[in-house]
Amino acid sequence: MKLVFLEEAGRIRQETLKPAGAMIGRDGAADIAMNDPDVSRQHCLVMQKGEAWQVEDLGSVNGVLVNGIRIVGLQTLKPGDCLRLGTTELFFLEDQAALPAGLMPADERPALQTMTFSAGKTTRASVAAGISASEPPPTSPLEPKPVPICPAKTPPPPMTSHLAAPSKMVQAMLLANALVIVLVLGFVGYLAKTVWLPEKQVWVVPTPDGGELLMDGKPIMGPTLLPENASLTIRKSGFAEQGFSLANPGTVELTKFMPSPGSVLVTSSPAGAAVCLGGKHLGRTPCVLSSLPAGPCQLMVGGQDTRTKPMTVAGNDKAGTTVFIQLESLSCTAEVVTTTPGCEILVNGIKTGKIGSEKEKPVPLKIDNLYPGIYQIQAVTANGKTKEVTVTLAEQQYQQISIAI
């Protein structure tokens, strides 16, 4: 088998293919080197597998087209197939096959028969293919049209818009319509403000968390249009009902509510502390206690990070009472420093931060909000060297920890 193609100088070049195959490309070391700038350095490989010949694209930029279709992977070749590499067409032929008409010398190409029709006479002439006549051939519906030897896919023509620009009159009409729409919307807004909506009405804002907003004893759900200065009532379990005016609508703070008669509102700083009576958990601050026994009651209030403190309240107070307690924090602080700047610090296996540096000296790392207990502090250098120390922190302790590494 052989490959035949036309070089830039117009010289016909034939390359016999060996069973081992041939690499085609622009590289000088290629088995079949080409001068086409659109051909990659290692463009494709033509090889024999059994009785069949195949071509494989080697990742070229412009690809390999066989009979006008770009191949993907391996493509089996048949005698007479046309390969397009870049702008060059190569014909895959048998060794004894004749050259395609497009590659033959002009004097050896087969003649084309053309017919001329004029004044009722028919004239037949023989014109060699590829040779231009001195006069342009007459057009005829029977005249053969040239067919490309190896057609290539061409991109479709760009789409163009056939919509003409609107005239000045159309533009003026559009502008007038837009102006009319703006005037109509403005008039509708004026009517909505002065006629359709009563003047002294406002939109109700939120109800308190867990509370219920009522007007004339009926609950109000969601944003509702109400008369200005309407008398409303907020009702919440454990609190006395509280009325207010809507002259200045806004969010009502529950801390300003008075607990219902016989109830005690317990608040603390920080909030979220557990409230217990006789070992029974009653809730977390702020909470309302409405079932306390009569007389003085000793409550225990505290949290995980605060010291538990006792407080005495009066149960079954007819007016309802509010009590507050300030709790002491039990959190500890550790200040860690290493002899080597840039160390990663881990507390009980959790990354906490890095030791900084200032003028090549280590800057201590401050770790807050630690609970009393035993901690493993580990320092890790940039090259992976580690050292671990164990420390015990007591309540409200500020401890400095130095690690030599």
XYZ file of C-alpha atoms in Angstrom:
405
model
C 0.000 0.000 0.000
C 1.131 3.571 -0.575
C 0.219 7.166 0.218
C 0.182 9.685 -2.629
C -0.106 13.429 -2.133
C 0.809 16.705 -3.802
C 3.543 18.818 -2.182
C 3.595 22.623 -2.129
C 5.903 22.817 -5.142
C 3.376 20.846 -7.186
C 5.466 17.688 -7.149
C 3.642 14.388 -6.736
C 5.040 12.432 -3.816
C 4.489 8.713 -3.264
C 5.376 6.936 -0.025
C 5.270 3.129 0.228
C 3.887 1.946 3.568
C 5.709 -0.756 5.490
C 3.812 -3.326 7.588
C 5.310 -1.802 10.754
C 3.498 1.440 9.906
C 4.557 5.031 9.402
C 4.297 8.109 11.608
C 3.269 11.224 9.673
C 3.973 14.739 10.898
C 5.909 17.982 10.526
C 8.780 16.639 12.642
C 11.931 15.956 10.659
C 12.251 12.584 12.414
C 8.806 11.459 11.184
C 8.598 8.506 8.801
C 6.719 10.737 6.372
C 7.722 14.354 7.012
C 5.446 17.103 5.663
C 5.954 20.849 5.239
C 2.323 21.792 5.853
C 2.241 24.353 8.755
C -1.237 23.082 9.737
C 0.150 19.596 10.365
C 1.301 18.782 13.909
C 4.830 17.552 14.602
C 3.472 14.061 15.300
C 0.124 14.144 13.545
C -1.023 10.554 12.954
C 0.092 6.918 12.593
C -0.791 4.608 9.676
C -0.187 0.941 10.490
C -1.184 -2.581 9.434
C -3.083 -4.868 11.790
C -3.542 -8.319 10.290
C -4.934 -7.845 6.795
C -6.354 -4.375 7.552
C -4.704 -0.966 7.504
C -5.690 1.603 10.135
C -4.980 5.271 10.899
C -4.792 6.752 14.414
C -4.770 10.446 15.412
C -1.809 11.149 17.737
C -3.467 14.113 19.444
C -3.016 16.563 16.581
C -4.399 20.081 16.746
C -6.409 20.023 13.504
C -7.277 16.317 13.574
C -7.399 13.682 10.828
C -10.237 13.634 8.290
C -11.015 10.466 6.314
C -13.227 11.210 3.332
C -14.206 14.525 4.964
C -15.126 13.090 8.404
C -12.908 13.656 11.436
C -11.898 10.384 13.070
C -11.918 9.480 16.752
C -9.589 6.667 17.812
C -8.644 4.051 15.199
C -10.141 4.176 11.687
C -9.862 1.328 9.160
C -8.706 2.436 5.689
C -9.874 1.149 2.317
C -8.037 1.591 -0.994
C -9.036 4.919 -2.492
C -9.723 6.660 0.847
C -8.672 10.303 1.124
C -6.922 11.547 4.278
C -6.784 15.258 5.023
C -3.957 16.428 7.304
C -4.035 20.186 7.715
C -4.469 21.463 4.132
C -2.862 18.432 2.457
C -4.833 15.531 0.932
C -3.232 12.086 0.961
C -4.675 9.166 -1.040
C -4.444 5.629 0.319
C -3.877 3.408 -2.739
C -2.676 -0.037 -3.655
C 0.870 -0.254 -4.957
C -0.160 -0.766 -8.617
C -3.184 1.561 -8.528
C -3.328 4.517 -10.920
C -3.124 8.063 -9.603
C -6.362 9.969 -8.956
C -7.392 12.353 -11.702
C -6.589 15.346 -9.513
C -2.932 14.235 -9.212
C -2.306 13.166 -12.851
C -0.285 15.359 -15.230
C -2.549 17.528 -17.386
C -1.774 15.659 -20.632
C -2.695 12.290 -19.068
C -6.044 13.267 -17.446
C -9.237 11.801 -18.996
C -11.237 14.088 -21.184
C -14.591 15.489 -20.110
C -17.443 15.601 -22.622
C -19.344 18.894 -22.716
C -22.294 19.824 -24.897
C -23.156 23.305 -26.144
C -26.682 24.284 -27.175
C -27.093 27.249 -29.522
C -29.671 28.142 -32.224
C -31.018 24.621 -32.382
C -27.578 23.145 -32.975
C -25.731 20.808 -30.722
C -21.925 20.912 -30.632
C -19.819 18.354 -28.751
C -16.301 19.305 -27.715
C -13.590 17.454 -25.848
C -11.778 19.565 -23.262
C -8.939 18.174 -21.135
C -9.683 18.223 -17.455
C -7.895 20.995 -15.621
C -7.094 23.047 -18.790
C -8.881 26.394 -19.010
C -10.402 27.322 -22.337
C -9.792 30.657 -24.003
C -13.512 31.370 -23.887
C -15.795 30.688 -20.923
C -17.916 27.559 -21.497
C -21.600 28.190 -22.061
C -23.910 27.404 -19.230
C -26.341 24.564 -19.629
C -28.580 22.602 -17.301
C -26.832 19.472 -18.582
C -23.312 20.740 -17.943
C -21.541 18.532 -15.327
C -20.596 20.218 -12.099
C -17.123 19.643 -10.624
C -17.109 17.395 -7.568
C -14.347 17.836 -4.966
C -12.038 14.848 -4.691
C -11.989 14.942 -0.870
C -14.707 17.271 0.435
C -14.041 18.997 3.712
C -16.630 20.207 6.146
C -17.003 23.960 6.075
C -18.549 25.995 8.883
C -22.047 27.356 8.244
C -22.281 31.010 7.260
C -22.780 33.404 10.169
C -26.359 34.255 11.022
C -27.400 37.789 10.241
C -30.380 39.672 11.533
C -32.967 40.768 8.982
C -34.806 43.042 11.426
C -34.529 46.628 10.412
C -33.977 49.321 13.022
C -37.223 50.982 14.115
C -37.988 54.250 12.421
C -38.080 57.552 14.288
C -41.887 57.501 14.243
C -41.982 54.061 15.890
C -39.470 55.195 18.507
C -41.612 58.247 19.299
C -44.715 56.070 19.690
C -42.917 53.703 22.076
C -41.702 56.640 24.166
C -45.211 58.101 24.348
C -46.676 54.756 25.458
C -44.055 54.428 28.216
C -44.885 57.946 29.452
C -48.611 57.128 29.590
C -47.913 53.957 31.621
C -45.832 55.921 34.146
C -48.605 58.526 34.570
C -51.275 55.843 35.061
C -49.217 54.026 37.704
C -48.591 57.276 39.550
C -52.332 58.094 39.590
C -53.159 54.584 40.873
C -50.627 54.991 43.688
C -52.162 58.354 44.639
C -55.648 56.822 44.816
C -54.380 53.922 46.932
C -52.847 56.337 49.413
C -55.665 58.898 49.667
C -58.876 57.004 48.931
C -58.640 53.258 49.224
C -56.475 52.991 52.355
C -57.624 54.741 55.546
C -55.182 57.392 56.699
C -54.442 56.303 60.265
C -53.589 52.670 59.856
C -50.285 50.860 60.339
C -48.887 47.385 59.873
C -48.473 45.360 63.051
C -44.954 44.175 63.812
C -43.965 40.911 65.406
C -45.438 39.153 68.305
C -43.084 38.238 71.148
C -41.410 34.844 71.014
C -43.854 32.285 72.348
C -46.459 34.969 72.998
C -49.870 35.640 71.505
C -51.072 39.002 70.206
C -54.770 39.805 70.712
C -57.133 42.650 69.816
C -60.612 42.642 71.328
C -59.850 39.165 72.697
C -59.168 37.717 69.245
C -55.699 36.505 68.266
C -53.916 38.235 65.391
C -51.854 36.015 63.099
C -49.088 37.525 61.008
C -48.827 41.104 59.654
C -52.284 42.727 59.839
C -53.585 46.184 58.989
C -54.953 47.728 62.218
C -56.237 51.165 63.220
C -53.678 53.494 64.740
C -53.661 53.602 68.581
C -55.470 50.278 68.705
C -55.457 48.684 72.169
C -53.726 45.348 71.975
C -52.868 42.658 74.485
C -49.909 40.311 74.618
C -50.425 37.026 76.395
C -47.635 34.580 77.268
C -47.691 31.564 79.530
C -46.321 32.418 82.975
C -46.635 36.183 82.456
C -49.388 38.600 83.243
C -51.298 39.873 80.253
C -49.921 43.214 79.144
C -51.768 45.790 77.090
C -50.090 48.408 74.941
C -50.933 50.992 72.302
C -49.969 50.804 68.681
C -48.972 54.470 68.474
C -45.308 53.384 68.297
C -45.391 49.838 66.973
C -42.326 47.743 67.576
C -40.987 44.630 69.252
C -42.073 44.191 72.877
C -39.291 42.942 75.183
C -40.326 40.040 77.395
C -37.895 41.123 80.125
C -40.218 44.049 80.811
C -43.147 41.711 81.411
C -44.285 41.043 84.936
C -44.806 37.389 85.820
C -48.342 36.325 86.567
C -49.492 36.276 90.248
C -47.950 33.399 92.201
C -45.059 33.029 89.682
C -41.349 33.844 89.900
C -39.256 34.926 86.910
C -35.619 33.782 87.429
C -32.929 35.504 85.341
C -29.142 35.248 85.498
C -25.945 36.465 83.925
C -24.766 34.622 81.969
C -28.142 33.281 80.826
C -28.854 29.608 80.266
C -28.020 28.485 83.808
C -29.863 25.485 85.234
C -32.434 26.151 87.996
C -33.019 23.320 90.497
C -35.172 22.886 93.605
C -34.482 19.964 95.935
C -32.452 18.176 93.221
C -35.240 18.573 90.610
C -34.429 20.454 87.420
C -37.000 23.221 86.806
C -35.595 24.922 83.701
C -32.902 27.287 82.426
C -32.751 31.036 82.898
C -34.715 33.043 82.077
C -37.595 30.826 83.219
C -40.925 31.292 84.986
C -41.642 29.125 88.036
C -45.388 28.980 88.657
C -45.745 25.942 90.940
C -43.418 26.768 93.851
C -44.570 25.801 97.347
C -45.700 28.554 99.706
C -43.059 30.291 101.746
C -39.301 30.690 101.180
C -37.758 28.305 98.641
C -34.017 27.785 98.178
C -33.058 27.393 94.520
C -29.690 26.268 93.153
C -28.652 28.128 89.992
C -25.537 27.312 87.961
C -24.126 25.969 84.678
C -21.308 23.896 83.273
C -18.944 26.852 83.084
C -20.231 28.761 86.143
C -20.163 28.169 89.878
C -23.502 26.996 91.324
C -24.989 29.490 93.767
C -28.027 29.258 96.071
C -30.781 31.866 96.084
C -33.965 32.161 98.164
C -37.286 33.191 96.600
C -40.799 33.540 98.001
C -43.315 31.135 96.530
C -46.978 31.998 95.827
C -46.290 35.733 95.753
C -49.641 37.302 94.882
C -48.038 40.066 92.812
C -45.450 37.900 91.096
C -41.715 38.536 91.460
C -38.619 38.777 89.286
C -35.225 37.722 90.683
C -31.729 38.049 89.223
C -28.447 36.336 90.121
C -24.903 37.061 88.942
C -22.920 33.839 88.460
C -19.153 33.434 88.635
C -17.416 31.946 85.645
C -15.283 28.833 86.209
C -13.371 29.121 82.944
C -9.567 29.035 82.986
C -6.922 30.623 80.782
C -3.661 29.073 79.623
C -0.771 30.943 78.041
C 1.469 28.624 75.997
C 4.941 29.548 74.755
C 7.611 27.449 73.013
C 11.327 27.955 72.528
C 10.831 27.705 68.753
C 8.564 30.199 66.961
C 5.885 28.947 64.526
C 4.951 25.781 66.452
C 1.411 24.403 66.041
C -0.348 24.023 69.424
C -2.862 21.215 70.005
C -5.047 20.942 73.128
C -6.278 17.378 73.702
C -5.547 16.649 70.016
C -7.431 19.692 68.657
C -5.527 22.405 66.772
C -5.812 25.644 68.722
C -3.331 28.038 67.107
C 0.325 28.817 66.357
C 3.112 30.413 68.330
C 3.847 33.741 66.690
C 7.185 35.510 66.408
C 8.360 39.067 66.902
C 11.974 39.981 66.133
C 12.742 36.232 65.891
C 11.366 35.669 69.409
C 8.337 33.455 70.125
C 5.060 35.177 71.055
C 2.883 33.283 73.606
C -0.473 31.837 72.507
C -3.376 32.686 74.842
C -6.138 30.053 75.157
C -9.360 31.184 76.916
C -12.575 29.483 78.070
C -10.989 26.272 79.347
C -12.852 24.329 82.025
C -11.065 23.054 85.125
C -9.455 19.697 84.455
C -6.422 17.867 83.000
C -5.171 18.835 79.525
C -2.548 17.445 77.118
C -0.776 20.376 75.434
C 1.224 19.343 72.350
C 3.649 21.485 70.313
C 4.523 20.538 66.706
C 7.367 22.219 64.783
C 7.387 22.872 61.043
C 9.588 19.814 60.404
C 7.246 17.512 62.343
C 9.036 17.352 65.688
C 6.565 17.100 68.599
C 6.590 17.462 72.356
C 3.686 17.013 74.775
C 3.122 18.186 78.353
C 0.247 17.461 80.763
C -1.168 20.286 82.908
C -3.988 20.536 85.456
C -6.076 23.731 85.452
C -8.060 24.829 88.478
C -11.091 27.105 88.652
C -10.504 30.672 87.429
C -6.794 29.961 87.050
C -4.429 31.789 84.698
C -1.492 29.460 84.033
C 1.622 29.950 81.924
C 2.943 26.835 80.155
C 6.447 26.730 78.635
C 7.471 23.953 76.236
C 11.130 23.492 75.279
C 11.296 22.120 71.734
